[in-house]
Amino acid sequence: MRRRLVVALSFVVVAWLVQGCSAPVRKPAVPESLVGQAEVPGLPGVRYRLTDIETLVLEGRESVARESAYLASQGHKGQLPEVAFLAVSGGGDAGAFGAGLLNRWTAAGDRPQFKLVTGISTGALIAPFAFLGPKYDSRLKSFYTELGPKDIVKPRWLLAAITDDAMADNRPMWNRVGQEVDRALLDEIAAEYHKGRLLLVATTDLDSRQPIIWNMTKIASSPGPRALDLFRAVMVSSAAIPGAFPPTMIDVEAGGKPYQEMQVDGGAMAQVFLYPPSLNTTKVGGRAGFAERKRRAYIIRNARLDADWAQVERKTLSISARAISSLINMQGVGDLYRIYTTTQRDGVDFNLAYIPKSFNAPRPEEFDTEYMRKLFAFAYDQAAKGYPWDKSPPGPGPVAAETQKR
């Protein structure tokens, strides 16, 4: 009887606490009929939805024109030179893999300057520094070998699942991004934009359930005071796992009225992207000869592709977590096949790197410093003699395919 009374009183206390704690408020979401018109005030045209392919094609053509003009000013004549694209996937603390690979690639002496760099989630944190090149390798190494959980998030109380917008506060992440990304860094990115290079980061508009591709080079090129804040906000929101970290609320305007978008991890829509399949790069140049240049795509998948075995507890949360993890993993494999099919159609050389089954260091918690150091070192050593890039995604039975090559 006493036990039942204690349980009943506990529920009463919890209910009282929940009622006394108001959830975070927000401005109205963009109405469905106006979603395609929403723009960031003072920064129009800095992002694309999947319905904006023509706008993205125009940006691609203009980037080629800027590149051609820049090279001509440097005395270049004839056909445009070979270009390389880089796509960096999500993966949380496994971003240490991409950071280690890029650092060793620099040391090997054959790392190209990428015309296009894209990033999602942890890849969005890597992408700006990978875009600017080897001089920023030390920052990538520091982020993925020196930080720990407290440098990324601050846990909230258990009832945050009911009373708040996430289980943890990512203010430490905001602070870190604020330290690393300043106006000087944006000015460097802007200078590369004027040379015809592009840096793109993807987030998810949770209201409309649509991916958003942000032109970070165009944001950096804006002299407006909002550019720096938006650049930082996009980086953080792309890495904000829904439910785990708070969403980023982006103020926009549509139809002459103010609204607010809820932007979260780009991984909610895709684990990695290069460019939309509907955008045929052979037609982007704008005039004959541009499509004939050699193009190579390098895809860094900050995750394993084999199925990791585990005995799942017969509990709701364990079963749900395992199923969601499986869905995310297979979504990542599907993303690779989509990119591969697109590059084969467009005549782009495909190169894939991912964490192999042979890496099995213990990972006691998210963003464990020792785990990240070991993964960084593993990727660095893997690339010591030139990374063994795969020329296609794994076929049926990825474990078997990996075993044959590794």
XYZ file of C-alpha atoms in Angstrom:
406
model
C 0.000 0.000 0.000
C 2.763 2.394 0.980
C 4.642 1.630 -2.264
C 1.553 2.425 -4.332
C 1.138 5.690 -2.459
C 4.765 6.673 -3.136
C 4.373 5.911 -6.838
C 1.137 7.875 -7.028
C 2.695 10.856 -5.246
C 5.698 10.691 -7.582
C 3.437 10.968 -10.614
C 1.642 13.921 -9.013
C 4.966 15.701 -8.397
C 6.164 15.025 -11.943
C 2.891 16.299 -13.418
C 3.122 19.434 -11.270
C 6.720 20.056 -12.353
C 5.867 19.570 -16.025
C 2.953 21.992 -15.821
C 5.185 24.544 -14.140
C 7.823 24.384 -16.865
C 6.808 25.996 -20.128
C 8.314 24.627 -23.320
C 10.426 26.928 -25.529
C 8.323 29.188 -27.730
C 8.837 30.068 -31.377
C 7.547 32.435 -34.028
C 5.034 31.081 -36.570
C 6.385 28.625 -39.138
C 6.333 29.567 -42.803
C 2.906 28.622 -44.242
C 3.049 25.724 -46.672
C 1.961 27.960 -49.560
C 4.884 30.350 -48.926
C 7.691 27.861 -48.194
C 9.309 28.358 -51.600
C 9.369 32.147 -51.122
C 11.061 32.249 -47.714
C 14.334 34.201 -47.633
C 16.736 35.235 -44.880
C 16.324 39.004 -44.439
C 19.266 40.867 -45.935
C 20.725 37.679 -47.437
C 18.551 36.659 -50.399
C 19.548 33.837 -52.722
C 21.999 32.123 -50.361
C 20.232 28.758 -50.260
C 18.342 26.274 -52.404
C 15.520 23.773 -52.031
C 15.183 20.769 -54.326
C 12.640 22.767 -56.290
C 15.290 25.430 -57.013
C 17.374 23.365 -59.425
C 17.413 26.058 -62.109
C 18.792 28.543 -59.589
C 21.462 26.047 -58.561
C 22.339 25.414 -62.224
C 22.714 29.172 -62.716
C 25.039 29.345 -59.704
C 27.104 26.511 -61.189
C 27.417 28.332 -64.507
C 28.371 31.563 -62.810
C 31.022 29.740 -60.765
C 32.579 28.425 -63.984
C 32.513 31.940 -65.443
C 34.225 33.343 -62.333
C 36.795 30.554 -62.438
C 37.514 31.165 -66.119
C 37.937 34.911 -65.539
C 40.252 34.343 -62.572
C 42.441 31.850 -64.426
C 42.634 34.188 -67.413
C 43.829 36.960 -65.094
C 46.618 34.597 -64.010
C 47.695 33.990 -67.612
C 45.906 30.656 -68.143
C 44.901 29.867 -71.707
C 42.997 27.022 -73.318
C 40.774 24.414 -71.708
C 39.957 24.666 -68.023
C 42.069 22.384 -65.809
C 40.956 19.221 -64.028
C 38.816 19.788 -60.946
C 38.087 17.835 -57.791
C 34.938 17.708 -55.657
C 34.815 16.694 -51.979
C 31.738 15.486 -50.065
C 32.046 14.919 -46.302
C 29.345 12.901 -44.556
C 27.823 13.020 -41.114
C 28.893 10.672 -38.343
C 29.272 12.643 -35.110
C 32.594 11.985 -33.411
C 33.549 9.698 -36.314
C 34.404 12.927 -38.113
C 37.850 12.164 -36.668
C 38.199 9.756 -39.591
C 37.790 12.502 -42.178
C 40.039 14.858 -40.225
C 42.813 12.264 -40.044
C 42.492 11.391 -43.726
C 42.677 15.048 -44.801
C 45.693 15.717 -42.596
C 47.620 12.774 -44.047
C 46.498 13.635 -47.572
C 48.197 16.988 -47.114
C 51.361 15.302 -45.869
C 51.352 12.996 -48.911
C 51.632 16.085 -51.120
C 48.914 15.271 -53.671
C 45.810 16.723 -52.025
C 43.954 18.813 -54.630
C 42.310 22.170 -54.157
C 38.609 21.338 -54.347
C 36.353 23.344 -56.617
C 33.318 22.107 -54.685
C 33.134 21.022 -51.035
C 29.913 19.821 -49.406
C 29.171 18.841 -45.818
C 26.381 17.452 -43.662
C 26.282 17.184 -39.860
C 29.856 16.603 -38.617
C 30.819 17.045 -42.267
C 29.456 20.598 -42.050
C 31.945 21.272 -39.248
C 34.796 19.884 -41.351
C 33.806 21.371 -44.720
C 34.829 25.054 -44.272
C 38.317 24.081 -43.119
C 38.713 21.408 -45.796
C 37.612 24.042 -48.323
C 40.298 26.510 -47.237
C 42.984 23.853 -47.474
C 46.007 22.504 -45.592
C 46.661 25.628 -43.502
C 43.572 24.690 -41.481
C 44.461 21.031 -40.930
C 45.653 21.771 -37.404
C 42.197 23.075 -36.476
C 40.580 19.861 -37.681
C 43.085 17.813 -35.734
C 42.503 19.855 -32.586
C 38.724 19.554 -32.814
C 38.733 15.773 -33.231
C 41.609 14.866 -30.911
C 41.444 17.355 -28.038
C 37.752 17.939 -27.336
C 35.518 15.826 -25.122
C 31.772 15.565 -24.413
C 31.727 18.679 -22.187
C 33.150 20.721 -25.083
C 30.211 19.759 -27.291
C 27.080 19.548 -25.141
C 25.772 20.141 -21.634
C 23.267 17.499 -20.450
C 19.829 18.663 -19.306
C 17.646 17.107 -16.633
C 15.729 13.934 -17.435
C 12.371 15.652 -17.945
C 13.829 17.796 -20.750
C 12.360 15.185 -23.072
C 8.933 16.553 -22.086
C 9.597 20.154 -21.130
C 12.315 21.296 -23.540
C 13.399 21.031 -27.181
C 16.282 18.573 -26.677
C 17.919 16.270 -24.155
C 21.110 18.363 -24.127
C 22.188 21.977 -24.588
C 24.670 22.514 -27.431
C 25.837 25.922 -26.217
C 29.415 24.569 -25.860
C 29.308 23.732 -29.578
C 28.076 27.251 -30.359
C 30.961 28.667 -28.331
C 33.512 26.518 -30.151
C 32.170 27.448 -33.573
C 32.182 31.084 -32.494
C 35.880 30.812 -31.626
C 36.841 29.121 -34.873
C 34.653 31.011 -37.347
C 35.272 34.748 -37.470
C 35.008 37.457 -40.108
C 38.595 36.856 -41.223
C 37.775 33.237 -42.053
C 34.684 34.331 -43.984
C 36.807 36.803 -45.955
C 39.116 33.946 -46.992
C 36.144 31.879 -48.112
C 34.706 34.866 -49.995
C 37.981 35.307 -51.872
C 37.749 31.704 -53.081
C 34.127 32.216 -54.123
C 35.253 34.975 -56.467
C 37.706 32.482 -57.993
C 34.822 30.170 -58.881
C 34.899 27.763 -55.934
C 31.823 26.656 -53.965
C 31.187 25.513 -50.388
C 27.753 24.002 -49.707
C 26.243 22.750 -46.432
C 22.906 20.963 -45.987
C 20.385 21.275 -43.162
C 16.813 20.038 -42.748
C 13.813 22.363 -42.564
C 11.792 20.345 -40.069
C 8.555 22.269 -40.679
C 8.424 21.549 -44.410
C 10.459 18.312 -44.146
C 12.738 19.495 -46.938
C 16.525 19.576 -47.250
C 18.087 23.030 -47.560
C 21.391 23.531 -49.375
C 23.184 26.636 -48.116
C 25.721 28.406 -50.336
C 28.261 29.154 -47.620
C 30.602 30.867 -50.079
C 27.848 33.297 -51.042
C 26.995 33.935 -47.385
C 30.671 34.637 -46.685
C 30.744 37.073 -49.612
C 27.960 39.175 -48.142
C 29.208 42.368 -46.458
C 26.087 42.515 -44.297
C 26.338 42.220 -40.499
C 24.147 39.099 -40.459
C 26.454 36.982 -42.617
C 28.743 35.811 -39.800
C 25.852 34.870 -37.494
C 24.088 32.963 -40.270
C 27.273 31.132 -41.293
C 27.771 29.936 -37.725
C 24.092 29.071 -37.320
C 24.094 26.877 -40.437
C 27.169 24.973 -39.262
C 25.634 24.283 -35.844
C 22.168 23.445 -37.145
C 23.544 20.978 -39.689
C 25.084 19.067 -36.770
C 22.055 19.358 -34.446
C 20.679 15.825 -34.116
C 16.910 16.223 -33.577
C 15.884 15.407 -30.026
C 19.476 15.188 -28.816
C 20.475 18.805 -29.555
C 18.252 21.907 -29.816
C 17.146 22.990 -33.286
C 18.385 26.271 -34.708
C 15.627 28.794 -35.259
C 16.226 30.839 -38.422
C 14.277 34.077 -38.918
C 12.981 34.425 -42.461
C 10.517 36.504 -44.439
C 7.876 35.337 -46.893
C 5.042 37.294 -48.481
C 6.216 40.403 -46.656
C 5.750 38.828 -43.198
C 8.254 37.473 -40.631
C 8.358 33.778 -39.848
C 10.751 31.304 -38.288
C 12.133 28.019 -39.610
C 13.221 25.123 -37.431
C 16.505 23.915 -38.910
C 18.080 20.649 -37.726
C 20.716 18.108 -38.723
C 21.015 17.660 -42.475
C 21.388 13.958 -41.721
C 17.633 13.776 -41.202
C 17.369 13.849 -45.011
C 20.718 12.477 -46.224
C 24.031 11.354 -44.775
C 26.131 12.830 -47.586
C 25.518 14.738 -50.824
C 27.517 15.958 -53.787
C 24.968 17.720 -55.963
C 21.319 16.930 -56.813
C 20.991 14.117 -59.384
C 18.723 16.363 -61.461
C 21.662 18.734 -61.935
C 23.678 17.366 -64.863
C 27.151 18.873 -64.553
C 27.900 18.248 -68.238
C 25.398 21.011 -68.975
C 26.501 23.493 -66.311
C 29.400 25.113 -68.130
C 27.291 27.416 -70.212
C 29.414 27.104 -73.319
C 31.209 24.352 -75.239
C 34.364 22.874 -73.767
C 33.666 23.301 -70.036
C 32.170 19.829 -69.658
C 35.188 18.173 -71.278
C 37.482 18.818 -68.319
C 38.329 15.917 -66.038
C 36.355 15.841 -62.802
C 37.023 13.697 -59.751
C 34.691 13.249 -56.790
C 36.039 12.220 -53.376
C 33.460 11.001 -50.853
C 34.466 10.697 -47.194
C 31.974 8.562 -45.293
C 32.595 9.081 -41.551
C 31.083 5.741 -40.642
C 31.375 2.034 -41.267
C 29.398 0.341 -44.017
C 29.320 -3.176 -42.639
C 26.530 -4.349 -40.345
C 27.762 -4.269 -36.733
C 26.418 -7.150 -34.672
C 24.905 -6.646 -31.208
C 22.571 -8.554 -28.920
C 19.623 -6.202 -28.482
C 17.903 -6.015 -25.115
C 14.203 -6.830 -25.159
C 13.272 -3.291 -24.151
C 11.403 -0.597 -26.051
C 14.216 1.965 -26.092
C 16.877 -0.585 -27.062
C 14.769 -1.968 -29.899
C 13.837 1.504 -31.165
C 17.410 2.796 -30.992
C 18.732 -0.245 -32.845
C 16.104 0.092 -35.580
C 16.786 3.808 -36.067
C 20.525 3.183 -36.187
C 19.987 0.522 -38.851
C 17.813 2.900 -40.872
C 20.457 5.647 -40.752
C 23.198 3.228 -41.795
C 21.249 1.944 -44.790
C 20.262 5.490 -45.723
C 23.976 6.293 -45.876
C 24.611 3.350 -48.188
C 21.737 4.514 -50.397
C 23.229 8.020 -50.542
C 26.495 6.557 -51.820
C 24.715 4.647 -54.583
C 22.848 7.793 -55.629
C 26.105 9.759 -55.823
C 27.817 6.923 -57.685
C 25.018 6.663 -60.263
C 25.058 10.428 -60.767
C 28.827 10.619 -61.223
C 28.820 7.729 -63.688
C 26.162 9.481 -65.753
C 28.144 12.728 -65.723
C 31.545 11.164 -66.396
C 32.932 12.104 -62.969
C 35.573 9.818 -61.448
C 34.198 8.314 -58.203
C 36.369 7.762 -55.099
C 35.090 6.567 -51.722
C 36.673 6.358 -48.268
C 34.949 4.900 -45.204
C 35.786 3.375 -41.828
C 36.568 -0.311 -42.383
C 35.534 -3.189 -40.169
C 39.143 -3.558 -39.032
C 38.814 -0.458 -36.856
C 37.170 -1.553 -33.615
C 38.386 0.741 -30.844
C 36.091 0.940 -27.786
C 33.744 3.943 -27.647
C 32.441 4.390 -24.095
C 30.459 7.553 -24.917
C 29.784 10.098 -27.666
C 32.771 12.349 -28.417
C 35.088 10.295 -26.250
C 38.500 11.931 -26.694
C 40.510 8.709 -26.685
C 38.222 7.102 -29.264
C 38.536 10.105 -31.580
C 42.326 10.150 -31.219
C 42.546 6.490 -32.177
C 40.245 6.970 -35.172
C 42.179 10.044 -36.320
C 45.459 8.102 -36.076
C 43.933 5.106 -37.869
C 42.785 7.241 -40.829
C 46.137 9.029 -40.901
C 48.018 5.715 -41.061
C 45.629 4.321 -43.695
C 46.511 7.228 -45.977
C 50.256 7.098 -45.294
C 51.031 5.589 -48.709
C 48.086 7.090 -50.528
C 44.569 6.265 -49.383
C 43.093 3.144 -51.088
C 39.974 4.853 -52.461
C 37.167 2.518 -53.510
C 35.953 3.110 -57.072
C 32.351 2.124 -56.321
C 30.081 1.633 -53.292
C 29.937 -1.836 -51.715
C 27.763 -4.324 -53.562
C 25.383 -6.816 -51.963
C 27.112 -8.091 -48.863
C 29.365 -5.100 -48.076
C 31.340 -7.142 -45.534
C 32.396 -9.613 -48.203
C 33.345 -6.851 -50.624
C 35.393 -5.105 -47.958
C 37.155 -8.318 -46.986
C 38.283 -8.867 -50.589
C 39.875 -5.426 -50.813
C 41.127 -4.868 -47.281
